[in-house]
mmCIF file of C-alpha atoms in Angstrom:
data_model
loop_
_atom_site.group_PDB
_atom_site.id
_atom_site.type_symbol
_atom_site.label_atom_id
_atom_site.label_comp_id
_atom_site.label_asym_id
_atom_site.label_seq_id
_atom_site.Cartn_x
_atom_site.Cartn_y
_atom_site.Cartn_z
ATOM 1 C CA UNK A 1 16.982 -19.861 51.244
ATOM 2 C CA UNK A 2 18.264 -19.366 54.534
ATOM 3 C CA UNK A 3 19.826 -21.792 56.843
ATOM 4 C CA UNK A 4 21.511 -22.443 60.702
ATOM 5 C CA UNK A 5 24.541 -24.460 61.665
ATOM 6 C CA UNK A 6 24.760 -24.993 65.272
ATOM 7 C CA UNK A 7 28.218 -26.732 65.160
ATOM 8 C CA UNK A 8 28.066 -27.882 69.068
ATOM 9 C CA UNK A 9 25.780 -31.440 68.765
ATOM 10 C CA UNK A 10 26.430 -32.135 72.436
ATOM 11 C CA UNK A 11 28.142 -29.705 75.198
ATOM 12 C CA UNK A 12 28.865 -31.068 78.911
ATOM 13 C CA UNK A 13 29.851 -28.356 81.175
ATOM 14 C CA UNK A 14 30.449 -28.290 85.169
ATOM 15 C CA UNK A 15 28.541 -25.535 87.072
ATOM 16 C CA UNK A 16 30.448 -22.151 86.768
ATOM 17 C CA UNK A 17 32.074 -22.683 83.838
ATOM 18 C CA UNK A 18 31.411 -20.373 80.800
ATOM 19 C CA UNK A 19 29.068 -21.779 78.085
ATOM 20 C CA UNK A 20 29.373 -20.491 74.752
ATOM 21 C CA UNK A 21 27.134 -22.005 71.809
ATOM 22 C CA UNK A 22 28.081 -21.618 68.213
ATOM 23 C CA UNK A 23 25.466 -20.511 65.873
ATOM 24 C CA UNK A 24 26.122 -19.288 62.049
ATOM 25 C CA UNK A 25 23.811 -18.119 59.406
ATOM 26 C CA UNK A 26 23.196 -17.985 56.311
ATOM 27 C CA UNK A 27 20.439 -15.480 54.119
ATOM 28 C CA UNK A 28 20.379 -12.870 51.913
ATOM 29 C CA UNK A 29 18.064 -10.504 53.638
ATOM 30 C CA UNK A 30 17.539 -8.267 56.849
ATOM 31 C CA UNK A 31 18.096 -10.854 59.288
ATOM 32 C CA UNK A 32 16.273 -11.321 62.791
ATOM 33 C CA UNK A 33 18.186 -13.845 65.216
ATOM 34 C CA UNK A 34 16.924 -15.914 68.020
ATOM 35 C CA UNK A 35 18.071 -18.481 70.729
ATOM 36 C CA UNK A 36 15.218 -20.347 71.879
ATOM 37 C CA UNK A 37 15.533 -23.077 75.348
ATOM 38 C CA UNK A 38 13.928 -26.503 75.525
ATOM 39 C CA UNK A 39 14.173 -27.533 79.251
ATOM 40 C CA UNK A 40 13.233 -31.229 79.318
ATOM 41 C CA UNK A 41 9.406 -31.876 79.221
ATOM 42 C CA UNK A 42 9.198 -28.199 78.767
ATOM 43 C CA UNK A 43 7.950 -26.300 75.272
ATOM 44 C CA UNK A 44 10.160 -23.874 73.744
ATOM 45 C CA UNK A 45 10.819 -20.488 75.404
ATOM 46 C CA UNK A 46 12.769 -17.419 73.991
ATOM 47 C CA UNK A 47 15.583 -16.223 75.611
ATOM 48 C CA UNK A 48 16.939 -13.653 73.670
ATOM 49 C CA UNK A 49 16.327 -12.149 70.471
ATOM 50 C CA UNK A 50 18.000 -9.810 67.578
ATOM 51 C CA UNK A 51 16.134 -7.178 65.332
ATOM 52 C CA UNK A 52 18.631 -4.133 65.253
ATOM 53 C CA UNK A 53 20.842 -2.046 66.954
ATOM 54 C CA UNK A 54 23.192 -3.082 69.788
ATOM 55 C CA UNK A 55 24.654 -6.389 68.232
ATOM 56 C CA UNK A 56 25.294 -7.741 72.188
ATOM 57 C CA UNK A 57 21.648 -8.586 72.983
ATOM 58 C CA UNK A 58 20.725 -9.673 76.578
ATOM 59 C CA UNK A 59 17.908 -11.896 77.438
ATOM 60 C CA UNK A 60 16.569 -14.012 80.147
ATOM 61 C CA UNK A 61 18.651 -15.687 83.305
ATOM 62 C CA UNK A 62 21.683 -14.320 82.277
ATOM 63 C CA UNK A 63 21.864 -15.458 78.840
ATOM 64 C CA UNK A 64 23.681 -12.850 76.354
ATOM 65 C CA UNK A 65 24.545 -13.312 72.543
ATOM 66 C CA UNK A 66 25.991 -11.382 70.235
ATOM 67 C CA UNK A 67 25.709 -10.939 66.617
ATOM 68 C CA UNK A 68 28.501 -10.600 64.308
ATOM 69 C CA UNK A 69 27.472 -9.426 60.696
ATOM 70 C CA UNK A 70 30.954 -10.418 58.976
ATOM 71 C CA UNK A 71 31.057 -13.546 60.682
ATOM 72 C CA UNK A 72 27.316 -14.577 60.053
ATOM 73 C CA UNK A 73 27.450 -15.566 63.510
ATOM 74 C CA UNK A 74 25.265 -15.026 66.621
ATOM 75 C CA UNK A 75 26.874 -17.354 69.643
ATOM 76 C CA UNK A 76 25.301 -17.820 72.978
ATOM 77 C CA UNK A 77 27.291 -17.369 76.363
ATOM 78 C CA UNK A 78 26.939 -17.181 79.819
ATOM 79 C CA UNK A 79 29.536 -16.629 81.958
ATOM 80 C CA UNK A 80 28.703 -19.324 84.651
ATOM 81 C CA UNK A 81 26.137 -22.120 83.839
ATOM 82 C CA UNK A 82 24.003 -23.454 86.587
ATOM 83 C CA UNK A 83 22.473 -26.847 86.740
ATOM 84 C CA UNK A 84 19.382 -25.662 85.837
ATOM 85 C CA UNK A 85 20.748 -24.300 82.787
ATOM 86 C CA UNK A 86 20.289 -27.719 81.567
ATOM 87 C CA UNK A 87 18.350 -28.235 78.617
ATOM 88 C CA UNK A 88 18.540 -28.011 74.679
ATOM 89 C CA UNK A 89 19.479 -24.540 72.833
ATOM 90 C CA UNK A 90 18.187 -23.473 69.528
ATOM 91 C CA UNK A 91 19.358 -20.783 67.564
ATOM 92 C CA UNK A 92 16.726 -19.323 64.968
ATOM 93 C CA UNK A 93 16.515 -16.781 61.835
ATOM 94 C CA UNK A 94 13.500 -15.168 61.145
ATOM 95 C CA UNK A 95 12.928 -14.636 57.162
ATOM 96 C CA UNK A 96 10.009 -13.450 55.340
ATOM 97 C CA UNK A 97 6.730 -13.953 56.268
ATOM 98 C CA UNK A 98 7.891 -14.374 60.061
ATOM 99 C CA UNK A 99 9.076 -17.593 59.290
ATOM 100 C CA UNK A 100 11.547 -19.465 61.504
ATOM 101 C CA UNK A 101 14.299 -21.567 60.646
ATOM 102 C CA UNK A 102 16.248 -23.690 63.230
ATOM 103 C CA UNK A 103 19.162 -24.505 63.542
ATOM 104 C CA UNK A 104 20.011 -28.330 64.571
ATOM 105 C CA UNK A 105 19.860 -27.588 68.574
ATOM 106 C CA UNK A 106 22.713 -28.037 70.904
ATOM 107 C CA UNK A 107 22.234 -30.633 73.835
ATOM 108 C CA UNK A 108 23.814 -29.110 77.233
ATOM 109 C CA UNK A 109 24.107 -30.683 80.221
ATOM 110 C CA UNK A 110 25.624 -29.067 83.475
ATOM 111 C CA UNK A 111 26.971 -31.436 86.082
ATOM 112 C CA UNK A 112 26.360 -30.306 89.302
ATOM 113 C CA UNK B 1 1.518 -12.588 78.454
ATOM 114 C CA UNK B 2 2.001 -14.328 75.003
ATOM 115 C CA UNK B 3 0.845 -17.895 76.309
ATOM 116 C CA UNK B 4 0.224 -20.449 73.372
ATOM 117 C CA UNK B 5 -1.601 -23.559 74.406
ATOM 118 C CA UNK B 6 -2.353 -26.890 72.122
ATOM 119 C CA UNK B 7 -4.961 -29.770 73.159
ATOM 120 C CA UNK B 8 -4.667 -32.559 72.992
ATOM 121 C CA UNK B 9 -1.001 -32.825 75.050
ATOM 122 C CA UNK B 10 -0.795 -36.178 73.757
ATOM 123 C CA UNK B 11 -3.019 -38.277 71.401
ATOM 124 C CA UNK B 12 -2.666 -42.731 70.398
ATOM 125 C CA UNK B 13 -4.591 -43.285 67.437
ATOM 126 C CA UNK B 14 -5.200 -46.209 65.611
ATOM 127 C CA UNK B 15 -3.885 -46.109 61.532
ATOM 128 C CA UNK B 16 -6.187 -44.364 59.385
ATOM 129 C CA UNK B 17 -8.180 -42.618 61.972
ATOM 130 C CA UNK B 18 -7.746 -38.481 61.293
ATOM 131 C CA UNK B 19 -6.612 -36.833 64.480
ATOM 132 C CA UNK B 20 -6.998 -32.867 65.880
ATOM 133 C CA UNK B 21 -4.791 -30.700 67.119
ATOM 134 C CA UNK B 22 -5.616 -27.085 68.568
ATOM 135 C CA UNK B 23 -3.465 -24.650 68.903
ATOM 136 C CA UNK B 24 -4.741 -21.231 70.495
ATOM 137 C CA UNK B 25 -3.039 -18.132 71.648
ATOM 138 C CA UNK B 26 -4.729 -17.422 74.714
ATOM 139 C CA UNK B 27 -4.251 -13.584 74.959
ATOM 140 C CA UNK B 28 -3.011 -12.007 72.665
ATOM 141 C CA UNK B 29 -4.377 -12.243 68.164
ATOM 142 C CA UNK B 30 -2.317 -13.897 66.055
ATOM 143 C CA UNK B 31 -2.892 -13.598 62.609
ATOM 144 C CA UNK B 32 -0.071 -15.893 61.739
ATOM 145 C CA UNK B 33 0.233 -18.944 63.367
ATOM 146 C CA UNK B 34 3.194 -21.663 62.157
ATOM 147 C CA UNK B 35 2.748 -25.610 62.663
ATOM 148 C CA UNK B 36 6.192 -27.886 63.231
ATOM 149 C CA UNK B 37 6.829 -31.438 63.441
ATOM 150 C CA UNK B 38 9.988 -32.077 65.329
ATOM 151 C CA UNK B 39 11.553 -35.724 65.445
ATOM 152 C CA UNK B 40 13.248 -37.116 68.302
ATOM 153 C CA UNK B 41 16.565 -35.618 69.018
ATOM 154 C CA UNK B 42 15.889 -33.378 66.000
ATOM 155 C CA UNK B 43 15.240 -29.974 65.502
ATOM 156 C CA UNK B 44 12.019 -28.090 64.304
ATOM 157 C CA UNK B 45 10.994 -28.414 60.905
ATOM 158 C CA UNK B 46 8.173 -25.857 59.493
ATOM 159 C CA UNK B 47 5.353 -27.721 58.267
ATOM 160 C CA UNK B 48 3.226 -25.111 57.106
ATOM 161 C CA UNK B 49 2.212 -21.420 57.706
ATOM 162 C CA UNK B 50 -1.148 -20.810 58.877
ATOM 163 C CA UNK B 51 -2.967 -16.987 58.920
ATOM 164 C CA UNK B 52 -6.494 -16.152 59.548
ATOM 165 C CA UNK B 53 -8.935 -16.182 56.892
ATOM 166 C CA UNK B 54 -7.046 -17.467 53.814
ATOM 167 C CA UNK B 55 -5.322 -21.204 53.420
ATOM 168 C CA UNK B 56 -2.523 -22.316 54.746
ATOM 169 C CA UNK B 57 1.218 -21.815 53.040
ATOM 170 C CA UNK B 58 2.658 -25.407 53.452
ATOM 171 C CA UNK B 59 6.561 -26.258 53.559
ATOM 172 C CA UNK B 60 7.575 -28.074 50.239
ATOM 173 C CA UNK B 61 7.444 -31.700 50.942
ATOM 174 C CA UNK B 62 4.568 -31.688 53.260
ATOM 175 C CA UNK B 63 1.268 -32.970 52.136
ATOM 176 C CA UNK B 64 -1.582 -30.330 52.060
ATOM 177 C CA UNK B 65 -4.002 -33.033 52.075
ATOM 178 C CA UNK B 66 -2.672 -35.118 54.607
ATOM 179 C CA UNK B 67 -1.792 -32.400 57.062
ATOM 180 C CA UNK B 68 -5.085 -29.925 57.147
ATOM 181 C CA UNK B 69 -4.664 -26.945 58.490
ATOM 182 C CA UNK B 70 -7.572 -24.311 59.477
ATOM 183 C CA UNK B 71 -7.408 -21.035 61.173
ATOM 184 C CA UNK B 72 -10.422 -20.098 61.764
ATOM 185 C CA UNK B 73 -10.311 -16.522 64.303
ATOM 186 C CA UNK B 74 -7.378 -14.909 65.256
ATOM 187 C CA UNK B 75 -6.943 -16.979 68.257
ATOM 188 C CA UNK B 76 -7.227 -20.539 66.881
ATOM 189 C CA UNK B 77 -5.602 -22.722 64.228
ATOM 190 C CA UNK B 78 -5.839 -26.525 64.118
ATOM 191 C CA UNK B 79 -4.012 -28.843 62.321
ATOM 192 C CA UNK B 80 -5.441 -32.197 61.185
ATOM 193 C CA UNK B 81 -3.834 -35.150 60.632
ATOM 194 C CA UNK B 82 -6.067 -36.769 58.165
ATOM 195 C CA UNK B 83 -5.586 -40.799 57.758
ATOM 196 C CA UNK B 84 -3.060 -41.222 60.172
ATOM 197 C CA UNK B 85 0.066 -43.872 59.490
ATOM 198 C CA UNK B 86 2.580 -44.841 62.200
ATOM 199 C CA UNK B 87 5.018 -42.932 60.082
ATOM 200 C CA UNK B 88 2.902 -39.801 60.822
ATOM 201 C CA UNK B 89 4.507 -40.098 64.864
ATOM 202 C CA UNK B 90 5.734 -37.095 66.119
ATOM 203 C CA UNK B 91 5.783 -34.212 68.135
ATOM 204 C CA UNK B 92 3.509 -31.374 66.740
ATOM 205 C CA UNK B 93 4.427 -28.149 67.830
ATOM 206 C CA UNK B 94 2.452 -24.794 67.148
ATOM 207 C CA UNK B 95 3.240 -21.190 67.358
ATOM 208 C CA UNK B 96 1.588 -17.766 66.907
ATOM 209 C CA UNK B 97 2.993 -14.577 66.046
ATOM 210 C CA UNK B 98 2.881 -12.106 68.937
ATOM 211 C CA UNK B 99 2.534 -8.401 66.908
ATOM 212 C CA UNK B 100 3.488 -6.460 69.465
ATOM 213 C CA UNK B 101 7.602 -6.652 69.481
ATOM 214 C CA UNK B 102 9.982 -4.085 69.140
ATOM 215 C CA UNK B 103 11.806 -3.254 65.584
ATOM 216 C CA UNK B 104 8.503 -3.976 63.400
ATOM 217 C CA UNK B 105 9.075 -7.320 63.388
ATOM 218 C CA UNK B 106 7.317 -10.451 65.286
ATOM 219 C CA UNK B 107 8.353 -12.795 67.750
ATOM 220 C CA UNK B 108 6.906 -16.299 67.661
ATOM 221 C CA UNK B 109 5.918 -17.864 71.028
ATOM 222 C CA UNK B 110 5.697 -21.567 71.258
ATOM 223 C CA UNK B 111 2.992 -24.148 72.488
ATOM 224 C CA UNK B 112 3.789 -27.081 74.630
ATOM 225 C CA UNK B 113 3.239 -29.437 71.945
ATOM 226 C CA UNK B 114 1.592 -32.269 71.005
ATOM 227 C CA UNK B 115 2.722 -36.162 70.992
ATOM 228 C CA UNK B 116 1.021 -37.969 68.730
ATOM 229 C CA UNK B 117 1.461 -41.746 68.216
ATOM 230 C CA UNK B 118 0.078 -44.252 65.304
ATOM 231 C CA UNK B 119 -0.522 -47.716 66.308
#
């Protein structure tokens, strides 16, 4: 069975800082990896995801993340968060069948 | 592209009433489409796995008879919440598969969700 540890509950950043979110892994197979965003009131959107290849994947508004095969990890940075940046982070491994586990979600909040 | 909407956004319902919720891709097929339930300040959980034409694959612990799921075409799956309980308050959130991706493999985009409360 596969599972996600995001280890961050809760991050509070000011603007400009660097963000990086903690996300580790665990399954036996060939793994996919995705970060997903939540901005309040908002649905789910991707932001970056991980099939093969490069292991530093870029995605959307600046968002990078890279995956680390010995370390079962696949963390989320960005070298200066914005106040829009705002929102809650999910990281995500894609099993058989397409299916989608998450990991717990990490709150951040950038104070302007 | 790859826009995923649900109906109803929100839904009160009275306990034991059976409640609807749509989920449709709304440009692209989706032969898979997955059904969560998240909880407040929680993450998603899979309920169930829906694809077209055959019955649904549900998560272990979730009721195939309470939560019915149908997808009918390759654009719609519903999800019915058959005698509804106040414990059955949540937020229902859909997805479809979008086949198109890079590496063989599918991404899921996400519906806005659906809030539904038990009285």
């Amino acid at each position: 069975a596969q599972s996600v540890s995001q280890h961050n509950h809760h991050v509070i950043l000011s603007e400009a800082a660097s963000l990086e979110l903690g996300c580790n892994y665990s399954y036996g197979g060939t793994v996919n990896l995705f970060w997903y965003v939540q901005y309040p009131g908002q649905h789910l959107q991707l932001l970056l995801k991980y099939f093969s290849g490069d292991p530093l994947v870029k995605g959307i508004k600046g968002f990078e993340a890279e995956f680390i095969k010995s370390k079962f990890s696949f963390n989320l940075r960005k070298p200066s968060v914005q106040w829009s940046d705002t929102a809650e982070y999910f990281c995500a491994v894609g099993g058989a069948g397409n299916m989608l586990t998450f990991g717990g979600g990490t709150r951040l909040m950038v104070k302007p | 592209g790859a826009v995923v909407s649900q109906h109803p956004s929100r839904v009160i319902c009275k306990s034991g009433t059976s409640v609807k919720i749509e989920c449709r891709s709304l440009d692209f097929q989706a032969t898979t489409m997955f059904w969560y339930r998240q909880f407040p300040k929680q993450s998603l959980m899979l309920m169930a796995t829906s694809n077209e034409g055959s019955k649904a694959t549900y998560e272990q612990g979730v009721e195939k008879d309470k939560f019915l799921i149908n997808h009918a075409s390759l654009t719609l799956s519903t999800l019915t919440v058959t005698s509804a309980h106040p414990e059955d308050s949540s937020f229902y959130i859909c997805s479809a598969n979008a086949p198109w991706t890079s590496g063989g493999t599918d991404t899921q985009y996400f519906g806005p969700g659906t809030r539904l409360t038990v009285l």
